[in-house]
């Protein structure tokens, strides 16, 4: 697979979900094998600080994923999710404002944006992150696991039954490519709970949120008149996970299994994948890793088969 950029510059504007202000992004082609680079041009357009795509550039995972410390850019995950599944490896992204616009709350507007810009194949090969042995992270009852596989697939489970009777324990498994992402994941909108809105707004979050860009669940139901998928909330969690893992800037070849994860665990897992790739285990350590994984999988009561 070759590295890719876009054919032409393209811009989108809209409200930001957290600070409630109008912001815009401009995506420009990049041909120098430098990866995806963000710039916040709102602060000082004559003094730009590049923010490289990396899990180590994450400054916050509080209700979204934010990059950069000096010139922070918030809510990058939906855009990254679309870039990931179109295999865009090289891009310059200029953000006029502190946040990526939420648009309709999904990744579909970014899908349309990429299609409009067109994709240009570059000469260099993509560096694919191939999962060759189990990698996992566990936090209380939450976990993410990567298993070897010849394709990119995700098994995701959630349980928000304490928040809404519409969101009991549920599982989705998908093998992902561009077409499947567009059809099954890209239109799933971000979601929240009516009981949390006042707290979020008191902390200057979700100030731009509305029924136009988010699903709002109550204890007994949902405020939105229509949903786009029968299980739209869990599909959006998959969308977020894809975006957060693309902080690595590389396509993944492996089966990702996630339970009750979120931005914080996603980013911690991306960092672990990075270090595991850098410090790839030698043959004599693999059996110990498999034994350790057998123990943790038994504790979590999960299957280590290729598919569920």
Short mmCIF file of C-alpha atoms in Angstrom, two decimals:
data_model
loop_
_atom_site.label_atom_id
_atom_site.label_comp_id
_atom_site.label_asym_id
_atom_site.label_seq_id
_atom_site.Cartn_x
_atom_site.Cartn_y
_atom_site.Cartn_z
CA UNK A 1 0.00 0.00 0.00
CA UNK A 2 1.34 3.42 -1.01
CA UNK A 3 1.32 6.56 1.09
CA UNK A 4 -1.48 8.99 0.21
CA UNK A 5 -2.28 12.67 0.37
CA UNK A 6 -5.15 14.70 -1.10
CA UNK A 7 -5.20 16.22 -4.58
CA UNK A 8 -6.39 19.72 -3.68
CA UNK A 9 -6.80 22.05 -0.71
CA UNK A 10 -10.19 22.00 0.94
CA UNK A 11 -11.83 23.86 3.85
CA UNK A 12 -14.72 23.19 6.21
CA UNK A 13 -16.21 25.49 8.88
CA UNK A 14 -18.69 24.98 11.67
CA UNK A 15 -19.37 25.22 15.37
CA UNK A 16 -17.07 23.50 17.86
CA UNK A 17 -18.87 21.16 20.21
CA UNK A 18 -17.02 22.13 23.39
CA UNK A 19 -16.27 25.87 23.26
CA UNK A 20 -19.32 26.63 21.12
CA UNK A 21 -17.42 28.94 18.74
CA UNK A 22 -17.18 28.93 14.96
CA UNK A 23 -13.94 27.38 13.74
CA UNK A 24 -12.58 26.02 10.48
CA UNK A 25 -10.06 23.55 9.13
CA UNK A 26 -8.10 23.72 5.89
CA UNK A 27 -6.47 20.52 4.65
CA UNK A 28 -3.57 20.89 2.22
CA UNK A 29 -1.67 18.23 0.24
CA UNK A 30 1.74 17.22 1.55
CA UNK A 31 4.34 15.46 -0.59
CA UNK A 32 7.36 15.25 1.71
CA UNK A 33 6.74 12.02 3.64
CA UNK A 34 6.33 14.04 6.86
CA UNK A 35 3.07 12.47 7.99
CA UNK A 36 0.08 14.49 9.19
CA UNK A 37 0.93 17.86 10.72
CA UNK A 38 -1.52 20.19 12.51
CA UNK A 39 -1.17 23.97 12.86
CA UNK A 40 -3.36 26.23 14.99
CA UNK A 41 -3.35 29.42 12.90
CA UNK A 42 -5.76 31.31 15.15
CA UNK A 43 -3.14 32.22 17.75
CA UNK A 44 -0.55 33.87 15.53
CA UNK A 45 -0.52 33.04 11.79
CA UNK A 46 3.03 34.40 11.56
CA UNK A 47 4.33 32.21 14.35
CA UNK A 48 3.13 28.69 13.68
CA UNK A 49 4.06 25.70 15.81
CA UNK A 50 3.73 22.32 14.06
CA UNK A 51 1.87 19.66 16.02
CA UNK A 52 2.83 16.23 14.68
CA UNK A 53 0.37 13.38 14.73
CA UNK A 54 1.44 11.26 17.69
CA UNK A 55 -0.12 9.79 20.84
CA UNK A 56 2.67 11.58 22.71
CA UNK A 57 1.40 14.94 21.42
CA UNK A 58 -1.94 14.43 23.21
CA UNK A 59 -2.52 17.07 25.86
CA UNK A 60 -6.00 16.05 27.05
CA UNK A 61 -8.52 13.22 26.77
CA UNK A 62 -11.30 15.00 28.67
CA UNK A 63 -14.42 14.23 26.60
CA UNK A 64 -12.36 14.40 23.39
CA UNK A 65 -8.80 14.00 22.17
CA UNK A 66 -6.68 17.16 22.12
CA UNK A 67 -3.25 17.69 20.56
CA UNK A 68 -0.51 20.15 21.43
CA UNK A 69 0.46 22.05 24.55
CA UNK A 70 1.39 25.55 23.34
CA UNK A 71 -1.34 25.83 20.68
CA UNK A 72 -3.87 23.15 21.56
CA UNK A 73 -6.27 21.69 18.99
CA UNK A 74 -9.27 19.89 20.47
CA UNK A 75 -11.57 17.13 19.19
CA UNK A 76 -9.35 15.65 16.49
CA UNK A 77 -10.74 12.10 16.66
CA UNK A 78 -13.58 12.29 14.10
CA UNK A 79 -11.36 13.82 11.43
CA UNK A 80 -8.60 11.28 12.18
CA UNK A 81 -11.08 8.43 11.92
CA UNK A 82 -11.97 9.43 8.35
CA UNK A 83 -8.33 10.05 7.38
CA UNK A 84 -7.42 6.63 8.77
CA UNK A 85 -9.93 4.71 6.72
CA UNK A 86 -8.99 6.55 3.52
CA UNK A 87 -5.34 5.75 4.34
CA UNK A 88 -4.28 9.41 4.18
CA UNK A 89 -0.72 9.40 5.49
CA UNK A 90 0.54 12.89 4.58
CA UNK A 91 -1.41 16.09 5.14
CA UNK A 92 -1.13 19.63 6.43
CA UNK A 93 -4.13 20.61 8.58
CA UNK A 94 -4.58 24.27 9.50
CA UNK A 95 -7.10 24.94 12.26
CA UNK A 96 -8.52 28.43 12.68
CA UNK A 97 -9.74 28.11 16.23
CA UNK A 98 -8.91 25.78 19.07
CA UNK A 99 -11.08 22.90 17.93
CA UNK A 100 -12.03 20.82 14.90
CA UNK A 101 -15.65 21.71 13.96
CA UNK A 102 -18.13 19.08 15.10
CA UNK A 103 -20.26 19.45 11.93
CA UNK A 104 -23.00 16.78 12.23
CA UNK A 105 -21.28 14.96 15.12
CA UNK A 106 -20.03 12.07 13.00
CA UNK A 107 -17.15 11.53 10.55
CA UNK A 108 -19.34 11.62 7.46
CA UNK A 109 -18.72 15.29 6.65
CA UNK A 110 -14.99 14.53 6.68
CA UNK A 111 -15.60 11.55 4.40
CA UNK A 112 -17.32 13.89 1.94
CA UNK A 113 -14.49 16.38 2.35
CA UNK A 114 -11.86 13.77 1.44
CA UNK A 115 -13.90 12.57 -1.53
CA UNK A 116 -14.23 16.13 -2.79
CA UNK A 117 -10.50 16.77 -2.42
CA UNK A 118 -9.56 13.49 -4.11
CA UNK A 119 -6.76 11.13 -3.12
CA UNK A 120 -3.28 11.26 -4.63
CA UNK A 121 -1.02 8.24 -4.31
CA UNK A 122 2.59 8.95 -3.41
CA UNK A 123 5.70 7.00 -4.33
CA UNK A 124 6.62 5.70 -0.88
CA UNK A 125 5.10 2.63 0.79
CA UNK A 126 2.88 2.95 3.85
CA UNK A 127 4.41 1.66 7.08
CA UNK A 128 1.77 -0.76 8.35
CA UNK A 129 1.66 -1.62 12.05
CA UNK A 130 1.26 -5.41 12.07
CA UNK A 131 0.17 -6.98 15.34
CA UNK A 132 2.31 -10.11 15.72
CA UNK A 133 1.50 -11.06 19.32
CA UNK A 134 -1.14 -10.01 21.89
CA UNK A 135 -0.88 -6.50 23.30
CA UNK A 136 -3.31 -5.31 25.96
CA UNK A 137 -4.15 -2.66 28.49
CA UNK A 138 -6.59 -3.08 31.39
CA UNK A 139 -8.09 -0.44 33.66
CA UNK A 140 -10.59 -1.76 36.22
CA UNK A 141 -13.40 -3.28 34.10
CA UNK A 142 -12.23 -1.59 30.89
CA UNK A 143 -9.75 -3.02 28.42
CA UNK A 144 -8.34 -2.89 24.89
CA UNK A 145 -6.54 -5.83 23.31
CA UNK A 146 -4.78 -6.20 19.97
CA UNK A 147 -4.54 -9.67 18.47
CA UNK A 148 -2.69 -10.87 15.35
CA UNK A 149 -4.83 -10.90 12.22
CA UNK A 150 -4.35 -10.52 8.48
CA UNK A 151 -6.93 -7.73 8.38
CA UNK A 152 -8.07 -4.73 10.43
CA UNK A 153 -11.08 -5.59 12.55
CA UNK A 154 -12.67 -4.34 15.75
CA UNK A 155 -14.83 -6.05 18.35
CA UNK A 156 -16.33 -3.44 20.68
CA UNK A 157 -18.65 -3.85 23.65
CA UNK A 158 -20.34 -1.25 25.84
CA UNK A 159 -22.65 -1.21 28.83
CA UNK A 160 -24.35 2.08 29.70
CA UNK A 161 -27.37 0.41 31.33
CA UNK A 162 -26.90 2.55 34.44
CA UNK A 163 -27.30 5.67 32.26
CA UNK A 164 -30.06 4.61 29.86
CA UNK A 165 -32.22 1.55 29.36
CA UNK A 166 -31.61 1.96 25.61
CA UNK A 167 -27.89 1.20 26.06
CA UNK A 168 -27.56 -2.19 27.78
CA UNK A 169 -24.57 -4.47 27.22
CA UNK A 170 -24.05 -4.88 23.47
CA UNK A 171 -21.29 -6.02 21.10
CA UNK A 172 -20.40 -5.15 17.51
CA UNK A 173 -17.78 -6.90 15.37
CA UNK A 174 -16.65 -5.45 12.04
CA UNK A 175 -13.88 -6.12 9.56
CA UNK A 176 -12.99 -2.66 8.36
CA UNK A 177 -12.04 -1.18 5.01
CA UNK A 178 -13.00 2.12 3.39
CA UNK A 179 -16.39 0.99 2.10
CA UNK A 180 -17.40 -0.70 5.36
CA UNK A 181 -16.33 2.34 7.36
CA UNK A 182 -18.40 4.69 5.18
CA UNK A 183 -21.48 2.46 5.32
CA UNK A 184 -21.37 1.09 8.86
CA UNK A 185 -19.46 3.62 11.00
CA UNK A 186 -18.89 7.06 9.47
CA UNK A 187 -22.42 8.43 10.02
CA UNK A 188 -22.63 7.47 13.71
CA UNK A 189 -22.91 10.63 15.83
CA UNK A 190 -21.37 11.46 19.16
CA UNK A 191 -23.66 10.91 22.12
CA UNK A 192 -24.20 11.95 25.69
CA UNK A 193 -26.66 11.76 28.55
CA UNK A 194 -29.20 14.35 29.62
CA UNK A 195 -28.18 13.92 33.26
CA UNK A 196 -24.59 14.99 32.44
CA UNK A 197 -25.27 18.09 30.35
CA UNK A 198 -25.45 20.62 33.18
CA UNK A 199 -22.16 19.36 34.64
CA UNK A 200 -20.44 19.53 31.24
CA UNK A 201 -21.63 23.06 30.54
CA UNK A 202 -20.56 24.19 34.03
CA UNK A 203 -17.07 22.98 33.07
CA UNK A 204 -17.17 24.82 29.71
CA UNK A 205 -17.73 21.63 27.75
CA UNK A 206 -20.46 20.75 25.22
CA UNK A 207 -21.28 24.45 24.77
CA UNK A 208 -21.85 23.84 21.05
CA UNK A 209 -23.70 20.58 21.49
CA UNK A 210 -27.25 20.20 20.21
CA UNK A 211 -29.62 17.61 18.80
CA UNK A 212 -28.19 18.57 15.39
CA UNK A 213 -24.79 17.12 16.25
CA UNK A 214 -25.28 14.67 19.11
CA UNK A 215 -27.53 11.93 20.39
CA UNK A 216 -28.88 12.69 23.86
CA UNK A 217 -30.06 9.74 25.92
CA UNK A 218 -32.34 9.89 28.95
CA UNK A 219 -32.88 7.16 31.51
CA UNK A 220 -35.86 5.84 29.57
CA UNK A 221 -35.22 6.93 25.98
CA UNK A 222 -33.64 9.42 23.62
CA UNK A 223 -34.42 13.05 22.78
CA UNK A 224 -33.57 12.78 19.07
CA UNK A 225 -36.44 11.97 16.72
CA UNK A 226 -34.38 9.60 14.57
CA UNK A 227 -31.19 7.56 14.75
CA UNK A 228 -29.01 6.57 11.81
CA UNK A 229 -28.24 3.05 12.99
CA UNK A 230 -30.05 0.74 15.36
CA UNK A 231 -26.97 0.76 17.61
CA UNK A 232 -25.55 4.16 16.69
CA UNK A 233 -23.86 4.81 20.05
CA UNK A 234 -21.56 1.76 19.97
CA UNK A 235 -20.74 2.48 16.33
CA UNK A 236 -19.62 5.96 17.35
CA UNK A 237 -17.39 4.41 20.01
CA UNK A 238 -15.75 2.40 17.22
CA UNK A 239 -15.40 5.61 15.20
CA UNK A 240 -13.62 7.29 18.12
CA UNK A 241 -11.33 4.30 18.66
CA UNK A 242 -10.30 4.26 14.99
CA UNK A 243 -9.48 7.97 15.19
CA UNK A 244 -7.54 7.70 18.43
CA UNK A 245 -5.49 4.76 17.16
CA UNK A 246 -4.61 6.78 14.06
CA UNK A 247 -2.56 9.02 16.32
CA UNK A 248 0.07 6.46 15.36
CA UNK A 249 -0.23 7.67 11.75
CA UNK A 250 -0.18 4.10 10.42
CA UNK A 251 -2.76 1.57 9.25
CA UNK A 252 -3.14 -1.34 11.64
CA UNK A 253 -3.21 -4.99 10.64
CA UNK A 254 -4.77 -6.75 13.59
CA UNK A 255 -7.93 -7.48 15.55
CA UNK A 256 -8.72 -4.84 18.20
CA UNK A 257 -10.99 -5.92 21.07
CA UNK A 258 -12.29 -3.11 23.27
CA UNK A 259 -14.67 -3.06 26.22
CA UNK A 260 -15.99 0.17 27.78
CA UNK A 261 -12.98 2.08 26.48
CA UNK A 262 -12.74 5.84 25.96
CA UNK A 263 -10.30 8.48 24.80
CA UNK A 264 -7.98 8.11 27.79
CA UNK A 265 -7.63 4.34 27.46
CA UNK A 266 -7.46 4.62 23.64
CA UNK A 267 -4.50 6.99 23.82
CA UNK A 268 -2.72 4.96 26.49
CA UNK A 269 -3.13 1.91 24.28
CA UNK A 270 -1.80 3.75 21.22
CA UNK A 271 1.30 4.64 23.24
CA UNK A 272 1.70 1.00 24.26
CA UNK A 273 1.44 -0.13 20.63
CA UNK A 274 4.11 2.41 19.73
CA UNK A 275 6.54 1.17 22.38
CA UNK A 276 5.82 -2.45 21.58
CA UNK A 277 6.69 -1.77 17.96
CA UNK A 278 9.90 0.02 18.93
CA UNK A 279 10.90 -2.68 21.43
CA UNK A 280 9.61 -5.66 19.44
CA UNK A 281 9.84 -8.75 21.61
CA UNK A 282 12.31 -11.44 20.61
CA UNK A 283 11.31 -15.08 20.16
CA UNK A 284 12.17 -16.29 23.66
CA UNK A 285 9.83 -13.72 25.23
CA UNK A 286 6.82 -14.53 23.05
CA UNK A 287 5.81 -17.62 25.00
CA UNK A 288 5.82 -15.64 28.26
CA UNK A 289 3.63 -13.00 26.60
CA UNK A 290 1.18 -15.68 25.44
CA UNK A 291 1.12 -17.23 28.93
CA UNK A 292 0.50 -13.82 30.50
CA UNK A 293 -2.26 -13.13 28.02
CA UNK A 294 -3.89 -16.48 28.72
CA UNK A 295 -4.00 -15.52 32.40
CA UNK A 296 -5.42 -12.03 31.79
CA UNK A 297 -8.00 -13.30 29.29
CA UNK A 298 -9.21 -15.89 31.79
CA UNK A 299 -9.51 -13.17 34.43
CA UNK A 300 -11.49 -10.95 32.05
CA UNK A 301 -13.56 -13.94 30.88
CA UNK A 302 -12.93 -13.15 27.23
CA UNK A 303 -12.16 -15.38 24.29
CA UNK A 304 -8.80 -15.21 22.55
CA UNK A 305 -10.16 -16.66 19.34
CA UNK A 306 -9.67 -14.64 16.14
CA UNK A 307 -13.36 -13.70 15.98
CA UNK A 308 -16.12 -13.70 18.57
#
